[in-house]
mmCIF file of C-alpha atoms and ligand atoms in Angstrom:
data_model
loop_
_atom_site.group_PDB
_atom_site.id
_atom_site.type_symbol
_atom_site.label_atom_id
_atom_site.label_comp_id
_atom_site.label_asym_id
_atom_site.label_seq_id
_atom_site.Cartn_x
_atom_site.Cartn_y
_atom_site.Cartn_z
ATOM 1 C CA MET A 1 -17.406 -15.540 -8.876
ATOM 2 C CA ILE A 2 -15.856 -13.924 -5.835
ATOM 3 C CA PRO A 3 -12.759 -12.140 -6.457
ATOM 4 C CA VAL A 4 -10.074 -11.257 -3.988
ATOM 5 C CA VAL A 5 -10.906 -7.568 -4.139
ATOM 6 C CA ARG A 6 -13.729 -5.645 -5.843
ATOM 7 C CA PRO A 7 -13.728 -1.922 -6.527
ATOM 8 C CA TYR A 8 -16.207 0.180 -4.480
ATOM 9 C CA LEU A 9 -18.592 2.007 -6.741
ATOM 10 C CA PRO A 10 -20.280 4.957 -5.127
ATOM 11 C CA ASP A 11 -23.879 6.168 -5.693
ATOM 12 C CA ARG A 12 -24.421 6.928 -9.439
ATOM 13 C CA ARG A 13 -26.388 10.229 -8.897
ATOM 14 C CA LYS A 14 -23.708 11.502 -6.553
ATOM 15 C CA LEU A 15 -21.094 10.861 -9.053
ATOM 16 C CA ASP A 16 -23.170 12.406 -11.732
ATOM 17 C CA SER A 17 -23.590 15.692 -9.767
ATOM 18 C CA TYR A 18 -19.738 15.894 -9.624
ATOM 19 C CA ILE A 19 -19.617 15.226 -13.435
ATOM 20 C CA ASP A 20 -22.225 18.026 -13.923
ATOM 21 C CA LYS A 21 -19.686 20.387 -12.137
ATOM 22 C CA ILE A 22 -16.897 19.139 -14.632
ATOM 23 C CA TYR A 23 -19.227 20.022 -17.549
ATOM 24 C CA GLN A 24 -20.040 23.497 -16.056
ATOM 25 C CA SER A 25 -16.312 24.369 -15.506
ATOM 26 C CA ASN A 26 -15.269 22.760 -18.777
ATOM 27 C CA GLN A 27 -11.912 22.061 -17.039
ATOM 28 C CA LEU A 28 -10.939 18.458 -17.217
ATOM 29 C CA THR A 29 -7.411 18.432 -15.800
ATOM 30 C CA ASN A 30 -4.409 20.668 -14.674
ATOM 31 C CA ASN A 31 -5.288 21.014 -10.982
ATOM 32 C CA GLY A 32 -8.881 21.813 -11.450
ATOM 33 C CA GLY A 33 -11.524 22.578 -8.827
ATOM 34 C CA LEU A 34 -12.290 18.935 -7.870
ATOM 35 C CA VAL A 35 -8.580 17.946 -7.467
ATOM 36 C CA LYS A 36 -8.197 21.066 -5.257
ATOM 37 C CA GLU A 37 -11.422 19.983 -3.250
ATOM 38 C CA LEU A 38 -10.229 16.382 -2.956
ATOM 39 C CA THR A 39 -6.758 17.573 -1.751
ATOM 40 C CA SER A 40 -8.192 19.570 1.153
ATOM 41 C CA ARG A 41 -10.788 17.056 2.000
ATOM 42 C CA LEU A 42 -8.151 14.328 2.212
ATOM 43 C CA GLU A 43 -5.704 16.420 4.149
ATOM 44 C CA GLU A 44 -8.494 17.057 6.663
ATOM 45 C CA TYR A 45 -9.639 13.389 6.745
ATOM 46 C CA LEU A 46 -6.253 11.965 7.194
ATOM 47 C CA GLY A 47 -4.962 14.583 9.384
ATOM 48 C CA VAL A 48 -1.866 15.458 7.242
ATOM 49 C CA LYS A 49 -0.465 18.598 5.437
ATOM 50 C CA HIS A 50 1.311 18.927 2.115
ATOM 51 C CA LEU A 51 -0.651 16.315 0.240
ATOM 52 C CA LEU A 52 -0.112 16.233 -3.603
ATOM 53 C CA LEU A 53 -2.470 14.207 -5.778
ATOM 54 C CA VAL A 54 -1.051 12.318 -8.791
ATOM 55 C CA ASN A 55 -2.350 9.754 -11.311
ATOM 56 C CA ASN A 56 -1.119 6.511 -9.755
ATOM 57 C CA GLY A 57 0.749 5.105 -6.811
ATOM 58 C CA THR A 58 3.627 4.011 -8.710
ATOM 59 C CA LEU A 59 4.451 7.529 -10.046
ATOM 60 C CA ALA A 60 3.771 8.894 -6.516
ATOM 61 C CA LEU A 61 6.770 6.792 -5.476
ATOM 62 C CA GLN A 62 8.961 7.904 -8.524
ATOM 63 C CA VAL A 63 8.122 11.548 -8.030
ATOM 64 C CA ALA A 64 8.871 11.260 -4.336
ATOM 65 C CA TYR A 65 12.294 9.859 -5.233
ATOM 66 C CA THR A 66 12.936 12.564 -7.781
ATOM 67 C CA THR A 67 11.929 15.428 -5.518
ATOM 68 C CA PHE A 68 14.871 14.471 -3.143
ATOM 69 C CA GLY A 69 17.292 14.409 -6.073
ATOM 70 C CA LEU A 70 17.703 10.653 -5.806
ATOM 71 C CA GLY A 71 18.634 8.684 -9.041
ATOM 72 C CA ALA A 72 20.333 11.658 -10.591
ATOM 73 C CA GLU A 73 23.850 10.977 -9.639
ATOM 74 C CA LYS A 74 26.404 9.321 -11.907
ATOM 75 C CA CYS A 75 27.429 6.746 -9.336
ATOM 76 C CA VAL A 76 25.410 3.694 -8.345
ATOM 77 C CA GLU A 77 22.778 4.713 -5.735
ATOM 78 C CA GLU A 78 21.028 2.043 -3.583
ATOM 79 C CA ALA A 79 17.645 2.091 -1.696
ATOM 80 C CA ILE A 80 17.013 -0.425 0.999
ATOM 81 C CA THR A 81 13.493 -1.835 0.752
ATOM 82 C CA THR A 82 11.522 -5.048 1.472
ATOM 83 C CA PRO A 83 11.194 -8.005 -0.783
ATOM 84 C CA PHE A 84 7.711 -8.764 0.712
ATOM 85 C CA THR A 85 5.662 -6.281 -1.295
ATOM 86 C CA PHE A 86 4.274 -5.565 -4.639
ATOM 87 C CA ILE A 87 6.666 -5.350 -7.510
ATOM 88 C CA ALA A 88 6.053 -1.472 -8.046
ATOM 89 C CA THR A 89 7.843 -0.746 -4.858
ATOM 90 C CA ALA A 90 11.211 -2.128 -6.296
ATOM 91 C CA SER A 91 10.525 -1.424 -9.997
ATOM 92 C CA SER A 92 9.771 2.236 -9.309
ATOM 93 C CA LEU A 93 13.235 2.539 -8.007
ATOM 94 C CA LYS A 94 14.965 0.919 -10.871
ATOM 95 C CA TRP A 95 12.997 3.341 -13.240
ATOM 96 C CA GLN A 96 14.571 6.242 -11.429
ATOM 97 C CA GLY A 97 18.050 4.508 -11.905
ATOM 98 C CA ILE A 98 18.211 3.479 -8.142
ATOM 99 C CA ASN A 99 19.041 -0.165 -7.439
ATOM 100 C CA PRO A 100 16.808 -1.833 -4.849
ATOM 101 C CA VAL A 101 18.615 -3.609 -2.161
ATOM 102 C CA PHE A 102 16.363 -6.082 -0.242
ATOM 103 C CA THR A 103 16.646 -6.667 3.472
ATOM 104 C CA ASP A 104 14.602 -9.167 5.417
ATOM 105 C CA ILE A 105 11.261 -8.586 7.235
ATOM 106 C CA ASN A 106 10.180 -9.337 10.742
ATOM 107 C CA ARG A 107 8.599 -12.755 11.003
ATOM 108 C CA ASP A 108 5.704 -11.433 12.747
ATOM 109 C CA THR A 109 4.767 -8.212 11.386
ATOM 110 C CA TRP A 110 6.034 -8.899 7.747
ATOM 111 C CA CYS A 111 7.456 -5.311 7.567
ATOM 112 C CA LEU A 112 11.126 -4.541 7.248
ATOM 113 C CA ASP A 113 13.247 -5.457 10.278
ATOM 114 C CA PRO A 114 15.291 -2.478 11.449
ATOM 115 C CA LYS A 115 18.151 -4.553 12.376
ATOM 116 C CA CYS A 116 18.319 -5.985 8.912
ATOM 117 C CA VAL A 117 18.000 -2.557 7.395
ATOM 118 C CA LYS A 118 21.033 -1.321 9.463
ATOM 119 C CA LYS A 119 23.179 -4.253 8.191
ATOM 120 C CA GLY A 120 22.175 -3.621 4.634
ATOM 121 C CA ILE A 121 23.486 0.010 4.547
ATOM 122 C CA THR A 122 26.493 0.639 2.326
ATOM 123 C CA ASP A 123 28.208 3.886 1.206
ATOM 124 C CA ARG A 124 26.037 3.862 -1.814
ATOM 125 C CA THR A 125 22.679 3.732 0.236
ATOM 126 C CA ARG A 126 20.758 6.957 -0.235
ATOM 127 C CA LEU A 127 17.210 5.976 0.654
ATOM 128 C CA LEU A 128 14.984 3.624 2.676
ATOM 129 C CA VAL A 129 11.824 2.541 1.143
ATOM 130 C CA PRO A 130 9.885 0.622 3.892
ATOM 131 C CA VAL A 131 6.367 -0.728 3.151
ATOM 132 C CA HIS A 132 3.476 -0.618 5.637
ATOM 133 C CA VAL A 133 2.425 -4.088 4.184
ATOM 134 C CA PHE A 134 -1.175 -4.815 4.359
ATOM 135 C CA GLY A 135 -1.666 -1.529 6.439
ATOM 136 C CA ASN A 136 0.533 -2.703 9.195
ATOM 137 C CA GLY A 137 2.725 0.175 10.388
ATOM 138 C CA CYS A 138 6.488 -0.259 10.258
ATOM 139 C CA GLU A 139 8.684 0.543 13.161
ATOM 140 C CA VAL A 140 8.900 4.038 12.053
ATOM 141 C CA GLU A 141 10.822 5.547 15.038
ATOM 142 C CA GLU A 142 13.528 2.995 14.709
ATOM 143 C CA LEU A 143 13.889 3.279 10.899
ATOM 144 C CA GLU A 144 14.035 7.106 11.173
ATOM 145 C CA LYS A 145 16.844 6.854 13.740
ATOM 146 C CA ILE A 146 18.816 4.734 11.236
ATOM 147 C CA ALA A 147 18.065 7.073 8.494
ATOM 148 C CA GLN A 148 19.267 10.052 10.647
ATOM 149 C CA GLN A 149 22.335 8.198 11.726
ATOM 150 C CA TYR A 150 23.294 7.431 8.082
ATOM 151 C CA GLY A 151 22.074 10.528 6.472
ATOM 152 C CA VAL A 152 19.576 8.827 4.250
ATOM 153 C CA LYS A 153 15.965 9.721 3.255
ATOM 154 C CA VAL A 154 12.905 7.726 4.180
ATOM 155 C CA ILE A 155 10.152 7.381 1.801
ATOM 156 C CA TYR A 156 7.290 5.126 2.867
ATOM 157 C CA ASP A 157 5.413 3.023 0.404
ATOM 158 C CA ALA A 158 2.147 3.660 2.201
ATOM 159 C CA ALA A 159 -0.073 2.115 -0.626
ATOM 160 C CA HIS A 160 -1.975 0.010 1.725
ATOM 161 C CA ALA A 161 -1.933 2.528 4.701
ATOM 162 C CA PHE A 162 -4.902 4.698 3.945
ATOM 163 C CA GLY A 163 -6.443 6.188 7.148
ATOM 164 C CA VAL A 164 -4.048 4.250 9.481
ATOM 165 C CA LYS A 165 -3.012 6.152 12.686
ATOM 166 C CA TYR A 166 0.340 5.577 14.582
ATOM 167 C CA ASN A 167 0.290 6.690 18.191
ATOM 168 C CA ASP A 168 -2.847 8.706 17.390
ATOM 169 C CA ARG A 169 -1.101 10.633 14.453
ATOM 170 C CA SER A 170 -1.467 9.732 10.781
ATOM 171 C CA LEU A 171 0.940 7.037 9.905
ATOM 172 C CA LEU A 172 1.244 8.954 6.518
ATOM 173 C CA ALA A 173 2.909 11.812 8.367
ATOM 174 C CA TYR A 174 6.133 9.876 9.072
ATOM 175 C CA GLY A 175 9.216 9.885 7.001
ATOM 176 C CA ASP A 176 10.453 12.467 4.422
ATOM 177 C CA ALA A 177 7.422 11.465 2.394
ATOM 178 C CA SER A 178 4.747 8.846 1.964
ATOM 179 C CA ALA A 179 3.332 7.611 -1.261
ATOM 180 C CA VAL A 180 -0.202 6.154 -1.311
ATOM 181 C CA SER A 181 -2.072 4.346 -4.123
ATOM 182 C CA PHE A 182 -5.627 5.171 -4.871
ATOM 183 C CA HIS A 183 -5.925 2.449 -7.374
ATOM 184 C CA ALA A 184 -9.474 0.954 -7.926
ATOM 185 C CA THR A 185 -8.640 -2.191 -5.917
ATOM 186 C CA LYS A 186 -7.269 -0.243 -2.856
ATOM 187 C CA LEU A 187 -9.360 0.677 0.192
ATOM 188 C CA PHE A 188 -9.951 4.341 -0.959
ATOM 189 C CA HIS A 189 -9.726 4.967 -4.783
ATOM 190 C CA THR A 190 -9.980 7.305 -7.499
ATOM 191 C CA ILE A 191 -10.058 4.635 -10.330
ATOM 192 C CA GLU A 192 -6.348 5.065 -10.865
ATOM 193 C CA GLY A 193 -4.571 7.589 -8.621
ATOM 194 C CA GLY A 194 -2.253 8.171 -5.775
ATOM 195 C CA ALA A 195 -0.910 10.881 -3.451
ATOM 196 C CA ILE A 196 2.440 11.911 -1.902
ATOM 197 C CA ILE A 197 2.424 13.355 1.635
ATOM 198 C CA PHE A 198 5.585 15.463 2.293
ATOM 199 C CA LYS A 199 6.880 16.361 5.614
ATOM 200 C CA ASN A 200 8.266 19.746 4.340
ATOM 201 C CA PRO A 201 6.224 22.360 2.352
ATOM 202 C CA GLU A 202 9.163 23.029 0.033
ATOM 203 C CA ASP A 203 9.382 19.554 -1.071
ATOM 204 C CA HIS A 204 5.542 19.559 -1.755
ATOM 205 C CA GLY A 205 6.108 22.738 -3.811
ATOM 206 C CA TYR A 206 8.937 21.378 -5.796
ATOM 207 C CA ALA A 207 6.953 18.056 -6.480
ATOM 208 C CA SER A 208 3.898 19.997 -7.613
ATOM 209 C CA GLU A 209 6.125 21.385 -10.479
ATOM 210 C CA ILE A 210 7.687 18.056 -11.230
ATOM 211 C CA ILE A 211 4.303 16.377 -11.760
ATOM 212 C CA ASN A 212 3.406 19.169 -14.315
ATOM 213 C CA PHE A 213 6.466 18.906 -16.652
ATOM 214 C CA GLY A 214 8.744 20.747 -14.312
ATOM 215 C CA MET A 215 6.882 24.054 -14.971
ATOM 216 C CA THR A 216 6.992 26.763 -12.227
ATOM 217 C CA LYS A 217 3.931 29.003 -11.517
ATOM 218 C CA ASP A 218 5.189 31.350 -14.082
ATOM 219 C CA SER A 219 5.615 28.670 -16.698
ATOM 220 C CA ASN A 220 9.452 28.555 -16.552
ATOM 221 C CA ILE A 221 11.289 25.137 -16.872
ATOM 222 C CA GLU A 222 13.690 24.802 -14.113
ATOM 223 C CA SER A 223 13.793 21.196 -13.557
ATOM 224 C CA LEU A 224 13.160 17.885 -15.333
ATOM 225 C CA GLY A 225 9.550 17.153 -14.882
ATOM 226 C CA ILE A 226 7.047 14.423 -15.924
ATOM 227 C CA ASN A 227 3.275 14.529 -16.467
ATOM 228 C CA CYS A 228 1.249 12.616 -13.754
ATOM 229 C CA LYS A 229 -1.350 15.094 -12.880
ATOM 230 C CA MET A 230 -4.662 13.739 -11.431
ATOM 231 C CA ASN A 231 -7.682 14.671 -13.572
ATOM 232 C CA GLU A 232 -11.013 15.914 -12.558
ATOM 233 C CA PHE A 233 -12.944 12.665 -13.208
ATOM 234 C CA GLN A 234 -10.519 10.818 -11.006
ATOM 235 C CA ALA A 235 -11.119 13.508 -8.387
ATOM 236 C CA ALA A 236 -14.939 13.262 -8.719
ATOM 237 C CA MET A 237 -14.684 9.549 -8.035
ATOM 238 C CA GLY A 238 -12.403 10.198 -5.101
ATOM 239 C CA LEU A 239 -14.906 12.819 -3.547
ATOM 240 C CA CYS A 240 -17.750 10.291 -3.716
ATOM 241 C CA VAL A 241 -15.646 7.401 -2.296
ATOM 242 C CA LEU A 242 -14.358 9.538 0.536
ATOM 243 C CA GLU A 243 -17.912 10.457 1.620
ATOM 244 C CA ASP A 244 -18.530 6.801 2.129
ATOM 245 C CA ILE A 245 -15.142 5.793 3.519
ATOM 246 C CA ASP A 246 -16.144 5.431 7.210
ATOM 247 C CA ASN A 247 -18.916 3.119 6.237
ATOM 248 C CA ILE A 248 -16.704 1.073 3.890
ATOM 249 C CA ILE A 249 -14.226 0.624 6.753
ATOM 250 C CA ALA A 250 -16.836 -0.268 9.300
ATOM 251 C CA ILE A 251 -18.272 -2.987 6.988
ATOM 252 C CA ARG A 252 -14.772 -4.281 6.312
ATOM 253 C CA GLU A 253 -14.108 -4.428 10.042
ATOM 254 C CA GLU A 254 -17.089 -6.714 10.435
ATOM 255 C CA ILE A 255 -15.922 -9.021 7.617
ATOM 256 C CA PHE A 256 -12.388 -9.006 9.172
ATOM 257 C CA TYR A 257 -13.635 -10.171 12.584
ATOM 258 C CA ARG A 258 -16.149 -12.636 11.123
ATOM 259 C CA TYR A 259 -13.138 -14.380 9.410
ATOM 260 C CA LYS A 260 -10.933 -14.065 12.243
ATOM 261 C CA LYS A 261 -13.404 -15.698 14.688
ATOM 262 C CA VAL A 262 -13.839 -18.846 12.572
ATOM 263 C CA LEU A 263 -10.234 -19.146 11.345
ATOM 264 C CA THR A 264 -8.470 -18.441 14.628
ATOM 265 C CA ASP A 265 -6.761 -21.774 15.836
ATOM 266 C CA TRP A 266 -6.739 -22.868 12.069
ATOM 267 C CA VAL A 267 -4.248 -20.586 10.497
ATOM 268 C CA GLY A 268 -1.756 -17.853 11.487
ATOM 269 C CA PHE A 269 -2.179 -14.092 11.188
ATOM 270 C CA GLN A 270 0.026 -10.937 10.693
ATOM 271 C CA VAL A 271 0.993 -9.529 14.124
ATOM 272 C CA LEU A 272 -0.149 -5.923 14.265
ATOM 273 C CA ASN A 273 2.242 -3.291 15.486
ATOM 274 C CA GLU A 274 0.851 -2.275 18.823
ATOM 275 C CA LYS A 275 0.973 1.314 18.042
ATOM 276 C CA VAL A 276 -1.092 1.348 14.933
ATOM 277 C CA THR A 277 -4.898 1.220 14.176
ATOM 278 C CA MET A 278 -6.336 -1.122 11.321
ATOM 279 C CA ASN A 279 -7.913 -0.237 8.048
ATOM 280 C CA TYR A 280 -9.048 -3.607 7.280
ATOM 281 C CA SER A 281 -7.636 -3.379 3.659
ATOM 282 C CA TYR A 282 -6.666 -7.017 3.395
ATOM 283 C CA PHE A 283 -7.312 -10.456 5.060
ATOM 284 C CA PRO A 284 -3.975 -12.300 4.744
ATOM 285 C CA ILE A 285 -3.703 -15.770 6.412
ATOM 286 C CA LEU A 286 -0.533 -17.760 7.187
ATOM 287 C CA LEU A 287 -0.574 -21.325 6.482
ATOM 288 C CA SER A 288 1.922 -23.929 7.675
ATOM 289 C CA SER A 289 3.435 -24.671 4.251
ATOM 290 C CA GLU A 290 3.252 -23.757 0.559
ATOM 291 C CA SER A 291 1.368 -26.991 -0.199
ATOM 292 C CA GLU A 292 -1.352 -25.815 2.141
ATOM 293 C CA VAL A 293 -1.478 -22.573 0.387
ATOM 294 C CA VAL A 294 -1.855 -24.362 -2.819
ATOM 295 C CA SER A 295 -4.603 -26.826 -1.550
ATOM 296 C CA VAL A 296 -6.518 -23.998 0.043
ATOM 297 C CA ARG A 297 -6.291 -21.907 -3.118
ATOM 298 C CA ASP A 298 -7.276 -24.660 -5.398
ATOM 299 C CA ALA A 299 -10.168 -25.627 -3.343
ATOM 300 C CA LEU A 300 -11.453 -22.056 -3.321
ATOM 301 C CA GLU A 301 -10.946 -21.580 -7.041
ATOM 302 C CA SER A 302 -12.909 -24.734 -7.796
ATOM 303 C CA ASN A 303 -15.857 -22.992 -6.017
ATOM 304 C CA GLY A 304 -15.452 -19.747 -7.959
ATOM 305 C CA ILE A 305 -13.569 -17.988 -5.159
ATOM 306 C CA PHE A 306 -10.262 -16.362 -6.173
ATOM 307 C CA PRO A 307 -7.887 -15.633 -3.336
ATOM 308 C CA ARG A 308 -4.368 -14.077 -4.098
ATOM 309 C CA ARG A 309 -0.984 -14.900 -3.218
ATOM 310 C CA TYR A 310 0.021 -11.503 -2.004
ATOM 311 C CA PHE A 311 3.050 -11.149 -2.233
ATOM 312 C CA HIS A 312 4.569 -14.040 -4.015
ATOM 313 C CA PRO A 313 7.314 -14.652 -5.089
ATOM 314 C CA SER A 314 9.587 -12.774 -2.645
ATOM 315 C CA LEU A 315 11.126 -10.077 -4.615
ATOM 316 C CA ASP A 316 14.656 -11.091 -3.714
ATOM 317 C CA THR A 317 14.144 -14.265 -5.842
ATOM 318 C CA LEU A 318 13.477 -12.220 -9.086
ATOM 319 C CA ASN A 319 16.141 -11.965 -11.764
ATOM 320 C CA LEU A 320 15.571 -8.360 -12.939
ATOM 321 C CA PRO A 321 18.345 -6.141 -13.989
ATOM 322 C CA GLY A 322 19.743 -4.235 -11.056
ATOM 323 C CA PHE A 323 17.782 -6.252 -8.499
ATOM 324 C CA ASP A 324 19.956 -7.756 -5.889
ATOM 325 C CA ASN A 325 19.563 -11.375 -5.063
ATOM 326 C CA SER A 326 20.153 -11.147 -1.331
ATOM 327 C CA HIS A 327 18.788 -14.114 0.497
ATOM 328 C CA CYS A 328 15.862 -12.941 2.670
ATOM 329 C CA ASP A 329 14.904 -16.078 4.148
ATOM 330 C CA ILE A 330 11.976 -14.803 6.441
ATOM 331 C CA SER A 331 10.381 -12.950 3.433
ATOM 332 C CA ARG A 332 10.731 -16.146 1.296
ATOM 333 C CA MET A 333 9.108 -18.254 3.989
ATOM 334 C CA VAL A 334 6.323 -15.842 4.641
ATOM 335 C CA SER A 335 5.793 -15.305 0.896
ATOM 336 C CA ARG A 336 5.409 -19.067 0.290
ATOM 337 C CA ARG A 337 2.767 -19.362 2.993
ATOM 338 C CA VAL A 338 0.525 -16.306 2.912
ATOM 339 C CA LEU A 339 -2.711 -16.203 1.072
ATOM 340 C CA CYS A 340 -5.145 -13.250 0.958
ATOM 341 C CA LEU A 341 -8.766 -14.117 1.218
ATOM 342 C CA PRO A 342 -11.368 -12.095 -0.404
ATOM 343 C CA MET A 343 -11.960 -8.753 1.280
ATOM 344 C CA PHE A 344 -14.197 -5.941 -0.012
ATOM 345 C CA PHE A 345 -17.322 -3.862 0.587
ATOM 346 C CA GLY A 346 -20.214 -6.103 -0.441
ATOM 347 C CA LEU A 347 -18.808 -9.448 0.474
ATOM 348 C CA SER A 348 -21.724 -10.892 2.425
ATOM 349 C CA ASN A 349 -21.734 -12.756 5.799
ATOM 350 C CA SER A 350 -22.758 -15.845 4.192
ATOM 351 C CA GLN A 351 -19.882 -15.724 1.671
ATOM 352 C CA VAL A 352 -17.352 -15.259 4.330
ATOM 353 C CA ASP A 353 -18.866 -18.246 6.022
ATOM 354 C CA THR A 354 -18.560 -20.242 2.861
ATOM 355 C CA ILE A 355 -14.946 -19.324 2.338
ATOM 356 C CA CYS A 356 -14.065 -20.278 5.973
ATOM 357 C CA SER A 357 -15.628 -23.721 5.692
ATOM 358 C CA ILE A 358 -13.852 -24.319 2.287
ATOM 359 C CA VAL A 359 -10.495 -23.251 3.931
ATOM 360 C CA LYS A 360 -11.093 -25.508 6.835
ATOM 361 C CA SER A 361 -12.045 -28.617 4.943
ATOM 362 C CA ALA A 362 -9.094 -28.098 2.416
ATOM 363 C CA LEU A 363 -6.616 -27.977 5.365
ATOM 364 C CA SER A 364 -7.466 -31.660 6.058
ATOM 365 C CA ARG A 365 -5.939 -31.428 9.669
ATOM 366 C CA THR A 366 -7.193 -30.336 13.057
ATOM 367 C CA PRO A 367 -6.992 -26.803 14.320
ATOM 368 C CA VAL A 368 -3.571 -25.791 15.549
ATOM 369 C CA ILE A 369 -4.254 -24.364 18.982
ATOM 370 C CA ASP A 370 -1.519 -21.929 20.189
ATOM 371 C CA GLN A 371 -0.245 -22.018 16.500
ATOM 372 C CA PRO A 372 3.001 -23.666 17.424
ATOM 373 C CA CYS A 373 4.105 -23.883 13.700
ATOM 374 C CA PHE A 374 3.455 -20.263 13.040
HETATM 375 C C1 PLP B 401 -0.757 -0.797 -5.520
HETATM 376 C C2 PLP B 401 0.557 -0.864 -5.004
HETATM 377 C C3 PLP B 401 1.541 0.004 -5.518
HETATM 378 C C4 PLP B 401 1.219 0.788 -6.897
HETATM 379 O O1 PLP B 401 0.101 1.650 -6.947
HETATM 380 P P1 PLP B 401 -0.622 1.934 -8.297
HETATM 381 O O2 PLP B 401 -1.609 2.953 -7.985
HETATM 382 O O3 PLP B 401 -1.271 0.588 -8.790
HETATM 383 O O4 PLP B 401 0.391 2.306 -9.298
HETATM 384 C C5 PLP B 401 2.796 0.216 -5.103
HETATM 385 N N1 PLP B 401 3.088 -0.396 -3.903
HETATM 386 C C6 PLP B 401 2.226 -1.362 -3.292
HETATM 387 C C7 PLP B 401 2.756 -1.933 -2.060
HETATM 388 C C8 PLP B 401 1.021 -1.505 -3.826
HETATM 389 O O5 PLP B 401 0.197 -2.343 -3.203
#
């Protein structure tokens, strides 16, 4: 069985040595030594400041919204986000009492189109939540210009953007905050986990109280908090995975280009923002129609290979309370035609070759040189 993603398991003895430390310290959670160590190692590795570890990526988003006082007003507040993403981007908003408003994506990069964002702004808009989808950087300068013009915050859902650089600087350093997911299936993981990277130290300080019931350093309660602290076992896993991350990315890069070499001319690809580096977190292909997606998926599944339709359906088609039903045609089109092929450390060259040949034979057409239909 070949899944679309498989969690990376670090060397068992290395993990044991961190667990020994937990047994020695007898501290399992509440900002322990390993959480502190992982915080500073991640800040150094990513080239960011003001990083706050939390227990998952969804709460990273929710705490980020709360830090800026969003969702606390009595009137309806809106956030503009993309419909081409995982449900948590939008559901996290609704859980904070903010209505997600979907505006369309760019047909090549699959990230929010700043022109559409601008059109979607109303007097209820408080926030933009763009997603660096599949690790591709949004047009951060354009988006932040719009945010400044309208006096709204920008919080990136950077769940896929671990380690990505934009103009030689960490992509995670853009916006008022960026939220990252360290779920087991993500490029870098802590089993479950996440982080918020803040632009300002004051916001980081306030958020570190929010994640611990709203308690200040002297145990006063001055704000409405929640519990979403990372624990020491999660941090132990993170420290082990971080030691191997450069190797993990290098292996994924090889897989990426092996796929790409064979499938070029057969399928379309996401167009990379010219200013970003890649982290090879996913391998999405664009087919010419939904029926091609279904036949390729079925052919792979009948061989024990399980690709995933990330992200389908487009969130603007969902009928959830508070979700707007805007018609994001490009997102709907991309969402119907994208299929993510297996991509993880440990996927062998011969498995990649097998997947490619099944994809090609399932397409039952000739290659599309120049990709006119894409
Ligand atoms: C994984 C993911 C999340 C949620 O992260 P969790 O750590 O699983 O809570 C949010 N947004 C996107 C785009 C994701 O892919």
